[in-house]
Tab-separated table of N, CA and C in Angstrom:
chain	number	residue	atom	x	y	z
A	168	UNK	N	121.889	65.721	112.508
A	168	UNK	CA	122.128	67.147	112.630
A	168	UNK	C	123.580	67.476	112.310
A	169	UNK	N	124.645	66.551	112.645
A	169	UNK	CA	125.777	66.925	112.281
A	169	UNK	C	126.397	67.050	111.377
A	170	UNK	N	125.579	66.278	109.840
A	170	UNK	CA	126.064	66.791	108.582
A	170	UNK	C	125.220	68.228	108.005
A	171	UNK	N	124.083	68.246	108.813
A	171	UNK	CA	123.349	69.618	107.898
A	171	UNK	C	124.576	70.721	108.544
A	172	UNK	N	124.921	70.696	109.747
A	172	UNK	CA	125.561	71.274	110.911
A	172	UNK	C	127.032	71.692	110.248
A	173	UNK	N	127.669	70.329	108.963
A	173	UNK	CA	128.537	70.970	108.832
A	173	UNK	C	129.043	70.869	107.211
A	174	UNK	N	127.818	71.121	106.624
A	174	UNK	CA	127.834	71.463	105.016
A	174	UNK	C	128.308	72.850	104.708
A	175	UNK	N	129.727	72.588	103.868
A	175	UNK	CA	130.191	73.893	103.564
A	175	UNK	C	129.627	74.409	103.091
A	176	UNK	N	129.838	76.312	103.312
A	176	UNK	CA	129.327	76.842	102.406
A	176	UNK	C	130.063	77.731	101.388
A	177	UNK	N	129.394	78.628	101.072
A	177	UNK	CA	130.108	79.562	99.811
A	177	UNK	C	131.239	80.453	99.886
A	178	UNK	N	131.565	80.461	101.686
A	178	UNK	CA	132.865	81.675	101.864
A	178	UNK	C	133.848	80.481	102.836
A	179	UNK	N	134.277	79.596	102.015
A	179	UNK	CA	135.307	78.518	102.711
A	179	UNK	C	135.127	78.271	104.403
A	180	UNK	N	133.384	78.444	104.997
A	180	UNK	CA	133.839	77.999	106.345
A	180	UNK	C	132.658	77.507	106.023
A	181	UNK	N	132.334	77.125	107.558
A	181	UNK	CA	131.055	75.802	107.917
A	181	UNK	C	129.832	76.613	108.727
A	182	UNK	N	128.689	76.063	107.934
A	182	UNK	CA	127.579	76.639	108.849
A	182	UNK	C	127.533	75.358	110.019
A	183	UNK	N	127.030	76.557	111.290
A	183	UNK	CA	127.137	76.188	112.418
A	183	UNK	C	125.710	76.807	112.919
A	184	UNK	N	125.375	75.316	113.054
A	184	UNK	CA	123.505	76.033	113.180
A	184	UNK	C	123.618	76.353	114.536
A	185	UNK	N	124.160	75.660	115.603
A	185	UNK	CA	124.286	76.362	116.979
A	185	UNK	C	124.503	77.845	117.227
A	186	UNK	N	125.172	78.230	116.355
A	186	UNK	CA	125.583	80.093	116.381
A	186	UNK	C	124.410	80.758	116.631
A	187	UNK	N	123.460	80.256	116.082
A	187	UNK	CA	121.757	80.669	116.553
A	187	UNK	C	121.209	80.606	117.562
A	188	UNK	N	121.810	80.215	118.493
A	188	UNK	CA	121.413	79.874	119.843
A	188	UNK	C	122.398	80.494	120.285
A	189	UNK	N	123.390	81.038	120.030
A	189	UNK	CA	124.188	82.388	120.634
A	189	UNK	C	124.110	83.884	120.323
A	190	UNK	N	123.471	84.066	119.399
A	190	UNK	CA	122.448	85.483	119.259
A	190	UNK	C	122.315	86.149	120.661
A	191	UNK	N	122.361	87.444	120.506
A	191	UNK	CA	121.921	88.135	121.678
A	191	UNK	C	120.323	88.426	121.825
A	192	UNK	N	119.529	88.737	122.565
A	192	UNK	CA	118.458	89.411	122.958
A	192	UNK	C	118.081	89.813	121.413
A	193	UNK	N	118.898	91.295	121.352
A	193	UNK	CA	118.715	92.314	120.518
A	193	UNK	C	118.741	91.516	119.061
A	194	UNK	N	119.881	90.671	118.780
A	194	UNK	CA	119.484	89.989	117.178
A	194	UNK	C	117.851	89.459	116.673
A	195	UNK	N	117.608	88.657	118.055
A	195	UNK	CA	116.649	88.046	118.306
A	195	UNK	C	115.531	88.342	117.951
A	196	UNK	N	115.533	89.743	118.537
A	196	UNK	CA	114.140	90.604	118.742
A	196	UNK	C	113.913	91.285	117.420
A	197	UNK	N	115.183	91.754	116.804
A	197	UNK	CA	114.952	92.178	115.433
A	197	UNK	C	114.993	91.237	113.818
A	198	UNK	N	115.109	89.898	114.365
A	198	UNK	CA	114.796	89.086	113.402
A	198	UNK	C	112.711	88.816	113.262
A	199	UNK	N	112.094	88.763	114.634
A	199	UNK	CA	111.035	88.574	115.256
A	199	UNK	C	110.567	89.971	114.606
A	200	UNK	N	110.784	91.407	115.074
A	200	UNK	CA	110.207	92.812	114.318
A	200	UNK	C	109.992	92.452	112.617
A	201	UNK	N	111.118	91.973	112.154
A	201	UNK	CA	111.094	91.766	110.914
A	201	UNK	C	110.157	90.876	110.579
A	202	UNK	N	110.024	89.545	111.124
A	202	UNK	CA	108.634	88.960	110.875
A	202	UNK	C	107.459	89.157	111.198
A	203	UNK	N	107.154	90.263	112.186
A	203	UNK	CA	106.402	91.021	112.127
A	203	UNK	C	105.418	91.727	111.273
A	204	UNK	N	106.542	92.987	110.597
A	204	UNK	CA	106.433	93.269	109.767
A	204	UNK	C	106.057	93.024	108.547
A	205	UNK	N	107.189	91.693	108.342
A	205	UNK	CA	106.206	90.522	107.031
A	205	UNK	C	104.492	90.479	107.198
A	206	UNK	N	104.272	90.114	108.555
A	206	UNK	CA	102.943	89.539	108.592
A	206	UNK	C	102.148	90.346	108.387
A	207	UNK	N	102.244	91.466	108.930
A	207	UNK	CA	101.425	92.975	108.314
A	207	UNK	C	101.490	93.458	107.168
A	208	UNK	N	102.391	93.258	106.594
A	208	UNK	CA	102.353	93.122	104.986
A	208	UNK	C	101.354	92.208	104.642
A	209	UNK	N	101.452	90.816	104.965
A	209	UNK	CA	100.873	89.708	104.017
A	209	UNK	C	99.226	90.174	104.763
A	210	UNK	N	99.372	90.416	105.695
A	210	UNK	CA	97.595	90.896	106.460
A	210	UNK	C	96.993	91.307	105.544
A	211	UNK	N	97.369	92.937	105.108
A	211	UNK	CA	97.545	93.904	104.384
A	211	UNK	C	97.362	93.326	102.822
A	212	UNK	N	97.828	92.455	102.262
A	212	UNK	CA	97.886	91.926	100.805
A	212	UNK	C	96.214	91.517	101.036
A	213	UNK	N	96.161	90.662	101.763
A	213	UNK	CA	94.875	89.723	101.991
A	213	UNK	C	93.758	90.314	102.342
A	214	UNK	N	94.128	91.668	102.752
A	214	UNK	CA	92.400	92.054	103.134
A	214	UNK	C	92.370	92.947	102.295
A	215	UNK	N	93.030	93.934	101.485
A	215	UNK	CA	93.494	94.103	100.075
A	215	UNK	C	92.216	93.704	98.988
A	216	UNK	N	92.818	92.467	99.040
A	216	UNK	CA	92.570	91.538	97.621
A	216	UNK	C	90.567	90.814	97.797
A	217	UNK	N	90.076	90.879	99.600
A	217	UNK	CA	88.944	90.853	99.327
A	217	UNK	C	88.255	92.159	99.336
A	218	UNK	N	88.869	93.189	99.137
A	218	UNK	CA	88.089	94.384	99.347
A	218	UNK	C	86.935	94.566	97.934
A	219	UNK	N	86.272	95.805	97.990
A	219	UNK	CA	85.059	95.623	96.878
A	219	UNK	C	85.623	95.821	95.443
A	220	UNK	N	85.265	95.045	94.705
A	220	UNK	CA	85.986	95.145	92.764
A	220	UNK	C	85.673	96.464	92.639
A	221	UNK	N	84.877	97.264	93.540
A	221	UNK	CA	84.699	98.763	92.422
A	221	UNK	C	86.147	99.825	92.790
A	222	UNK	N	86.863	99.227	94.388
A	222	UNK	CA	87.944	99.709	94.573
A	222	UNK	C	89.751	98.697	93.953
A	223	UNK	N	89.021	97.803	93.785
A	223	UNK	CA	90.655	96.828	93.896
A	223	UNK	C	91.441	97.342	93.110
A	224	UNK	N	92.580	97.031	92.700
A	224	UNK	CA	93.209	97.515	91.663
A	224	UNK	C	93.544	95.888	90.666
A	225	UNK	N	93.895	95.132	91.075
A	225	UNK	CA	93.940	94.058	90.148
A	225	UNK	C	95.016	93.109	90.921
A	226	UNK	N	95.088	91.913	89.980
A	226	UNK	CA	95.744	90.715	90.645
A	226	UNK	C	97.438	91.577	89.876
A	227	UNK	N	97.640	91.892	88.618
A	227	UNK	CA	98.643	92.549	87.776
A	227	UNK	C	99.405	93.581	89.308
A	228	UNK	N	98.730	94.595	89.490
A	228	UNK	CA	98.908	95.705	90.080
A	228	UNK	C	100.034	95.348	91.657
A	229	UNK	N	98.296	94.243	92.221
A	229	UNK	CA	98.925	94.168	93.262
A	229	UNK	C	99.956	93.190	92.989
A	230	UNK	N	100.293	92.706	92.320
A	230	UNK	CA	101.621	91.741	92.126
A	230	UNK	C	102.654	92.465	92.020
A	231	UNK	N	102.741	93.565	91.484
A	231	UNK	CA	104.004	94.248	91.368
A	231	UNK	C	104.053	95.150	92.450
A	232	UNK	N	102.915	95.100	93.324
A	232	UNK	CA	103.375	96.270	94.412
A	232	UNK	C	104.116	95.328	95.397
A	233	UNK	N	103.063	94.301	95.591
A	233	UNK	CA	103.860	92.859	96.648
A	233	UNK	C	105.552	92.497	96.061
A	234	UNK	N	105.802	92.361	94.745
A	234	UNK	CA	106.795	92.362	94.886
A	234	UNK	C	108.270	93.246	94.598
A	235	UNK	N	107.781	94.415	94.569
A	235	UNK	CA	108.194	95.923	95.090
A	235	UNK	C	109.299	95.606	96.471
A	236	UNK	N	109.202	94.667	97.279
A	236	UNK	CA	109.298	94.611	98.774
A	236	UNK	C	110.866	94.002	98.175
A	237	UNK	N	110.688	93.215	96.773
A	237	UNK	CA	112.327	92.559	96.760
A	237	UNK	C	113.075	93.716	96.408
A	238	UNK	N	112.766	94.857	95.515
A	238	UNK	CA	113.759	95.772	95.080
A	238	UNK	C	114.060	96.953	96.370
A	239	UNK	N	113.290	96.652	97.356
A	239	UNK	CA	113.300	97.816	98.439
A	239	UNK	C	114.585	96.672	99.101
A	240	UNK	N	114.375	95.511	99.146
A	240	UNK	CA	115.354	94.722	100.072
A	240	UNK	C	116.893	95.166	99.417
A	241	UNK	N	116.948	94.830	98.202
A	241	UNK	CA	118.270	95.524	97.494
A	241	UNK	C	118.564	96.383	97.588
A	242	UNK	N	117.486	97.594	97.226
A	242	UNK	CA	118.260	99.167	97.699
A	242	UNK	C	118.935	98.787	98.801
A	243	UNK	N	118.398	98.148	100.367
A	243	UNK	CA	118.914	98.151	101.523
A	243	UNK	C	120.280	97.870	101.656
A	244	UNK	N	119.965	96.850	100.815
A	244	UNK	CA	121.249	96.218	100.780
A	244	UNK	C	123.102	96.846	100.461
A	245	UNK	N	121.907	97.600	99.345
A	245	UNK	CA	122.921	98.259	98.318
A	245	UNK	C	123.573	99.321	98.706
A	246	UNK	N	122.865	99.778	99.705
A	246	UNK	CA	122.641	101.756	100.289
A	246	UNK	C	122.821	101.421	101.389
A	247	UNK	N	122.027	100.831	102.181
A	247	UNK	CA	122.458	100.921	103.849
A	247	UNK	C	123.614	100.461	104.248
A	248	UNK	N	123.437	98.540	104.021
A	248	UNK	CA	124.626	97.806	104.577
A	248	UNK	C	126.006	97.577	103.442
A	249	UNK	N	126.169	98.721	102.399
A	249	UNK	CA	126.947	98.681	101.322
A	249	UNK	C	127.426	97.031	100.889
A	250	UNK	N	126.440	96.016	100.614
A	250	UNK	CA	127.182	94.685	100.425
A	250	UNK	C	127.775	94.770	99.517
A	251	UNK	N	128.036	95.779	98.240
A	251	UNK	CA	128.602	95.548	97.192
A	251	UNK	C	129.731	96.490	96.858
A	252	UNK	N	130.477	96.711	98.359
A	252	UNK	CA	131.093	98.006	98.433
A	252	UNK	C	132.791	97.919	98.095
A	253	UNK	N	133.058	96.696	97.614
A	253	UNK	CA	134.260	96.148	97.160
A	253	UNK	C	133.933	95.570	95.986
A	254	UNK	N	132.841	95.620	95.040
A	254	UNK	CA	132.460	95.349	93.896
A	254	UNK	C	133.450	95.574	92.698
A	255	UNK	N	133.995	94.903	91.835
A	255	UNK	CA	134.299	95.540	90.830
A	255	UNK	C	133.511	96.622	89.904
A	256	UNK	N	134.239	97.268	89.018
A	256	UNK	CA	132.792	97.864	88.243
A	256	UNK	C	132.104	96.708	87.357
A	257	UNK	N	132.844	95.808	86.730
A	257	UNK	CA	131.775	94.597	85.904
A	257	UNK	C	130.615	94.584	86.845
A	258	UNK	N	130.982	94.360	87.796
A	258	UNK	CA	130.032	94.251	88.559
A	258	UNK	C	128.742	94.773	89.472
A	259	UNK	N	129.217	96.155	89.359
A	259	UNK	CA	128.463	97.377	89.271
A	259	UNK	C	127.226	97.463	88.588
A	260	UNK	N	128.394	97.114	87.378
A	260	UNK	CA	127.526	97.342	85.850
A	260	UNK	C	126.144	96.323	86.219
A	261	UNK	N	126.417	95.361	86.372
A	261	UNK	CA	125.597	94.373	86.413
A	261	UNK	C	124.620	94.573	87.626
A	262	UNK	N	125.206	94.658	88.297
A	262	UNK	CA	123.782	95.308	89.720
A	262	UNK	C	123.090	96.586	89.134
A	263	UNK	N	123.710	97.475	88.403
A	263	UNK	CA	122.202	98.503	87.705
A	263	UNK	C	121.906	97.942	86.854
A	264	UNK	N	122.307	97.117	85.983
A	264	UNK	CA	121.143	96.321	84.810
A	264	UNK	C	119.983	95.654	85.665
A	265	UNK	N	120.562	94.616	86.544
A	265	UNK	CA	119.539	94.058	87.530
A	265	UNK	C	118.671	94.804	87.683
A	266	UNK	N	118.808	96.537	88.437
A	266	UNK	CA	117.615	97.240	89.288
A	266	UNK	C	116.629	97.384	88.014
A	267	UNK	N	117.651	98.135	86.963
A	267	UNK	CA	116.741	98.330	86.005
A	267	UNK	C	115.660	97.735	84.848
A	268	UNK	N	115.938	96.321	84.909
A	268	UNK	CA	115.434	95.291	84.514
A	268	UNK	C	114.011	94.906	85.380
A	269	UNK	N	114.641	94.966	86.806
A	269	UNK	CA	113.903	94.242	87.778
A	269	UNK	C	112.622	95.503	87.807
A	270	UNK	N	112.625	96.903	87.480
A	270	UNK	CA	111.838	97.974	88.081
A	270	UNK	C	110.958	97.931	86.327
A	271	UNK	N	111.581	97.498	85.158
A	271	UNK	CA	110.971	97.447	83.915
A	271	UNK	C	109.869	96.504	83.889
A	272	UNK	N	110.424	95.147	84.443
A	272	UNK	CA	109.295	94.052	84.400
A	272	UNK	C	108.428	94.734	85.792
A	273	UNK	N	108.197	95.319	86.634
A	273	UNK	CA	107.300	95.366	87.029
A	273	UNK	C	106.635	96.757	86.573
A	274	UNK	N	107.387	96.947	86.276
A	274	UNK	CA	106.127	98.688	85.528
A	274	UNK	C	105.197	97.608	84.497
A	275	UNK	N	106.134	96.659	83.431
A	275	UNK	CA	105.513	96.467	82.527
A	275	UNK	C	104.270	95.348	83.206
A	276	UNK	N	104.602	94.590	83.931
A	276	UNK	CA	103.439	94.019	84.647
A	276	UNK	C	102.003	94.623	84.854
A	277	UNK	N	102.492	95.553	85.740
A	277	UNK	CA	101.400	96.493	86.369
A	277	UNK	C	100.689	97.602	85.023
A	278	UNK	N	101.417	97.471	84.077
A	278	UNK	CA	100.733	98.295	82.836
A	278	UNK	C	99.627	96.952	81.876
A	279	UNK	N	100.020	95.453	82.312
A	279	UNK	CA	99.492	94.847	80.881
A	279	UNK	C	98.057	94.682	81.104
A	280	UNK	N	97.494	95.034	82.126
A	280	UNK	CA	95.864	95.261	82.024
A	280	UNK	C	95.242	95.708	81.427
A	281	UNK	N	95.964	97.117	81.033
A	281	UNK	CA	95.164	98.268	80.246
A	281	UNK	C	95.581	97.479	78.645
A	282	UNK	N	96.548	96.768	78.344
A	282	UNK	CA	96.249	96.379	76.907
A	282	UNK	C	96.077	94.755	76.656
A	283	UNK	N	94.826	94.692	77.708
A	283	UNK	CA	94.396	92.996	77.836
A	283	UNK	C	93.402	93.170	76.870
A	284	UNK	N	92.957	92.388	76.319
A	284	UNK	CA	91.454	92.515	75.047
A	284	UNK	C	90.105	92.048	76.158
């Protein structure tokens, strides 16, 4: 445990897996809501996907709605907890190519049914 315990990481200090066991209540409980949440999602995917073919929408469709959930995590990211709020603009630049890239491949996903043969 004491080398996973003290493999540097990417901002010059050491993960310290114990820090997890100093969490409050409240971290706790909202890491747990959040997996929650996951699971009602993935519920939700799965009873989804056996519902009747005359309603489904497709394996295409629902793939891009399921993974819809990563570009909602970024907005969050982007908008709520400002992580990129000391960004250069290069870098700017590059986080709207990302969204817009990332929101193209899934339109174009969710469109290639209609021009399957």
């Amino acid at each position: 445990m004491n080398l996973i315990n003290r493999l540097p990481c990417l901002v010059d200090s050491y993960f310290n897996a114990y820090a997890y066991f100093r969490g409050t209540l409240r971290q706790h409980l909202l890491g747990i809501v959040g997996g929650l949440i996951w699971c009602a999602g993935a519920i939700a995917n799965f009873a989804a996907a056996s519902s009747p073919k005359e309603v489904q929408v497709g394996p295409a469709v629902s793939y891009a709605i399921g993974q819809g959930a990563t570009m909602v995590s970024a907005l969050w990211g982007l908008l709520v907890w400002k992580e990129f709020a000391g960004a250069t603009p290069r870098v700017r630049m590059l986080l709207a190519i990302m969204l817009i890239l990332f929101v193209a491949g899934l339109a174009l996903i969710s469109i290639a049914p209609l021009y399957a043969k």
